[in-house]
XYZ file of C-alpha atoms in Angstrom:
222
model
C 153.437 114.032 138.196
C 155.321 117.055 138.360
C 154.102 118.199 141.817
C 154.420 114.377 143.359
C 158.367 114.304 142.253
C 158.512 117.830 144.628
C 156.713 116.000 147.426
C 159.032 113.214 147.443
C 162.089 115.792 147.115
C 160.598 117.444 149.949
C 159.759 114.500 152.146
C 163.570 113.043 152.002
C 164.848 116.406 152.993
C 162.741 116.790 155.782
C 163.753 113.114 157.004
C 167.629 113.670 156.377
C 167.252 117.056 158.499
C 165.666 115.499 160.610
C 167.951 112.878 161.269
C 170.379 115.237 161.258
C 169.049 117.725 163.632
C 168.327 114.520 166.541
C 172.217 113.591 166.009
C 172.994 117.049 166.699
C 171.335 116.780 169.792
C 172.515 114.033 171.176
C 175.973 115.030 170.620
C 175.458 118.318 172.127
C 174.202 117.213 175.079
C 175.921 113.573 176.134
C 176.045 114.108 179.661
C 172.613 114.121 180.299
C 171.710 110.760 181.344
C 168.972 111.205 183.563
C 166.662 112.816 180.916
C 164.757 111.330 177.898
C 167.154 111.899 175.213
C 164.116 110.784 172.387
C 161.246 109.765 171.696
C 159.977 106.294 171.803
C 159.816 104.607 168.650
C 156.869 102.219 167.721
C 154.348 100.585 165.387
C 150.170 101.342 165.421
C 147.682 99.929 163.184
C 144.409 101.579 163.106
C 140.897 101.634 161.842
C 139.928 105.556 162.116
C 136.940 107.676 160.832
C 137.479 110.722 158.543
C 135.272 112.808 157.360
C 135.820 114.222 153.310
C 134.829 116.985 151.086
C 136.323 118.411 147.532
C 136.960 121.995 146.900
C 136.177 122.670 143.097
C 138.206 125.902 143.023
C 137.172 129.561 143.019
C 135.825 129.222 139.748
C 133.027 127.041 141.264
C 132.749 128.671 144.437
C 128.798 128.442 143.972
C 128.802 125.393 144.865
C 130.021 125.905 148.563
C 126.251 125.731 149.525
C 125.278 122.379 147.461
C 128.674 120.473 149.062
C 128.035 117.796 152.194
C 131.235 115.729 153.439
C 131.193 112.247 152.694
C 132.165 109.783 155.712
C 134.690 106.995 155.044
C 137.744 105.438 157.047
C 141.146 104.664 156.573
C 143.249 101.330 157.303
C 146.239 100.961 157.984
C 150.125 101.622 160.410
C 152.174 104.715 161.790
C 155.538 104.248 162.477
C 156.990 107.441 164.942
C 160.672 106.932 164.709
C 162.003 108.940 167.818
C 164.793 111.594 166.694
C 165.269 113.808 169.910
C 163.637 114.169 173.328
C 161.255 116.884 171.311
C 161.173 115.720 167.986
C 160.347 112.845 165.828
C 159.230 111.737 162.538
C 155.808 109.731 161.923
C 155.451 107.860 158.353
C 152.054 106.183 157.533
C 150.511 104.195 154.753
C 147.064 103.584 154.754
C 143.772 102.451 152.675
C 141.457 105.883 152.615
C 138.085 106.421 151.463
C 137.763 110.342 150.060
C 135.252 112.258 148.024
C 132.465 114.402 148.724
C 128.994 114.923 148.196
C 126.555 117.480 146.327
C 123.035 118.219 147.453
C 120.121 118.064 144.615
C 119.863 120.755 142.533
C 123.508 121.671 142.179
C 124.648 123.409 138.919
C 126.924 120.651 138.160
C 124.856 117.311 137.895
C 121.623 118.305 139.006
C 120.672 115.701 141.177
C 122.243 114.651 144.284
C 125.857 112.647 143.582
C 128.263 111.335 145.586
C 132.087 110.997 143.959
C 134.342 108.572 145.942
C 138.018 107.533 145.362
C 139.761 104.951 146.838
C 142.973 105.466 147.386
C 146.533 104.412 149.486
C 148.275 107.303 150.905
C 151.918 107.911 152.335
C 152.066 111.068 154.461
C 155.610 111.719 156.060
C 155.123 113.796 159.036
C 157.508 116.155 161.367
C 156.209 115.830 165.022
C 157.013 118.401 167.836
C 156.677 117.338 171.176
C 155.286 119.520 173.736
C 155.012 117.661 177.199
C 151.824 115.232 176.490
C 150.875 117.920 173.309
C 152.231 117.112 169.529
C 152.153 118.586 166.798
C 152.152 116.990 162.698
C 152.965 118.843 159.858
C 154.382 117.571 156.169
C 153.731 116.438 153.020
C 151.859 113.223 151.551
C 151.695 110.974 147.886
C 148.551 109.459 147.292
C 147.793 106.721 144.401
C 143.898 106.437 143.795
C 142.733 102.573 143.069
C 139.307 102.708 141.998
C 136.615 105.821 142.145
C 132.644 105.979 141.652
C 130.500 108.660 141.132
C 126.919 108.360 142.126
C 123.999 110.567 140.632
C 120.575 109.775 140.928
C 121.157 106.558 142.064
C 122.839 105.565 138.850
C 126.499 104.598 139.909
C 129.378 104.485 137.531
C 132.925 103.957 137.625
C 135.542 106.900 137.233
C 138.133 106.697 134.422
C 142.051 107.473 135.685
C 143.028 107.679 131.834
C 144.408 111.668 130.215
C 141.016 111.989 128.736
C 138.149 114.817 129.388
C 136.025 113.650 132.199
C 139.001 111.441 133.510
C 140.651 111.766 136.795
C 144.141 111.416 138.282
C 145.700 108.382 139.616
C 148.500 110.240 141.636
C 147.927 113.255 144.145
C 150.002 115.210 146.440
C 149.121 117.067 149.665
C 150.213 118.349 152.822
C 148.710 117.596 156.326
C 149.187 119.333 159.617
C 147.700 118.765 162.791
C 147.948 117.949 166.616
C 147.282 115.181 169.668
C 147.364 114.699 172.782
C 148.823 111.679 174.896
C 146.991 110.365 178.219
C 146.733 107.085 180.239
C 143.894 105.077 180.588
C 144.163 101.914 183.085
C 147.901 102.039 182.864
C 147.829 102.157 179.025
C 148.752 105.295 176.559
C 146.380 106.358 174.462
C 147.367 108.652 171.220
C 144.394 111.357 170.208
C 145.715 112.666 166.615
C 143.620 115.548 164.511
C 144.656 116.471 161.656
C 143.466 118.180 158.733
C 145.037 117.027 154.843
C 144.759 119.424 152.605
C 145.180 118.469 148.755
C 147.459 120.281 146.707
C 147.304 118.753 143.041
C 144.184 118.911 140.672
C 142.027 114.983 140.737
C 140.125 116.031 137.691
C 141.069 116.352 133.999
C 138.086 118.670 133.125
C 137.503 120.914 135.990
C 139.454 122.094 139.472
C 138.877 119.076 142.074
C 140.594 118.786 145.036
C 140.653 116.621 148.008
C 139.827 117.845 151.485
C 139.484 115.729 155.082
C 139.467 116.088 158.598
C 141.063 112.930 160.170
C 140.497 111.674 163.184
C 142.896 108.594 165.102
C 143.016 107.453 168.331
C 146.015 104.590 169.183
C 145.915 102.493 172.481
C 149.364 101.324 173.265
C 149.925 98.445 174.842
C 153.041 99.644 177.237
């Protein structure tokens, strides 16, 4: 809980600078009229793929060659909020699917299981613009729902309570990533990578952390 308090810290810092720093900008320069003094602000929803794995620390790093990523998606809107003509700020809140998989044999169950978590996350993102390049990076809360683990094709349903073998309803992380903007029949179309690394421990009775590798593409309407 500890570590999400610091994330939040962190995240209304960065926003408040932020803020700050596009003020700045605009006061500096006021008799610029002819240029884009910020970035467009605006609303996406979005159905994307992402692709998951879970690092289980150094202590486990045997089981590097049993791991497989575990496909999933994520629901939900971005809001970019358009500070200065090369910065702005990009706040999400999505539905996410994360986990990962081990192959048969593994020295941890055996057989081949799957672990899965279900989970709404909050990233709050600083975004550098770079002509029709941008780049993400900042931190992100996550609150996990409702997790299985599958082994053997015997599922069962994780426990979130402060008991061995339970896991962790909160997380924190930090993402960072880039995108590209480009038109397509006179509408923009928003290519985002980005790669969310988690920073707190899921698991009350080993290391477990959350990895993925998401992928979004937005269509704009304008």
């Amino acid at each position: 809980m500890k570590h999400v308090m610091q994330s939040v810290l962190v995240t209304g810092m960065m926003f408040l600078y932020s803020f700050s720093f596009g003020q700045s900008q605009e006061t500096v320069s006021p008799n610029i009229s002819n240029q884009k003094t910020a970035q467009e602000s605006y609303v996406h929803f979005f159905v994307n793929a992402i692709g998951t794995n879970l690092y289980y620390g150094d202590a486990n790093s045997g089981l590097a060659d049993f791991k497989k990523p575990a496909l999933g998606i994520t629901i939900g809107a971005s809001y970019q909020a358009g500070i200065s003509r090369n910065f702005s700020v990009v706040s999400e809140l999505y539905f996410i699917m994360k986990g990962g998989k081990l192959k048969e044999n593994n020295p941890v169950t055996d057989f081949e299981s799957t672990l899965r978590m279900y989970s709404f996350e909050l990233p709050v993102l600083a975004r550098l613009h770079v002509g029709k390049f941008h780049f993400n990076a900042g931190p992100s809360i996550a609150y996990n729902v409702h997790g299985t683990q599958k082994i053997d094709d015997v599922t069962t349903d994780l426990s979130f309570k402060d008991v061995e073998g339970g896991y962790e309803r909160f997380e924190a992380g930090a993402q960072v990533g880039a995108g590209y903007t480009f038109m397509v029949k006179q509408k923009k179309v928003f290519l985002d990578i980005r790669y969310c690394h988690g920073l707190t421990n899921i698991s009350n009775s080993t290391e477990m952390y959350n990895r993925s590798v998401l992928v979004s593409l937005h269509i704009s309407k304008k």
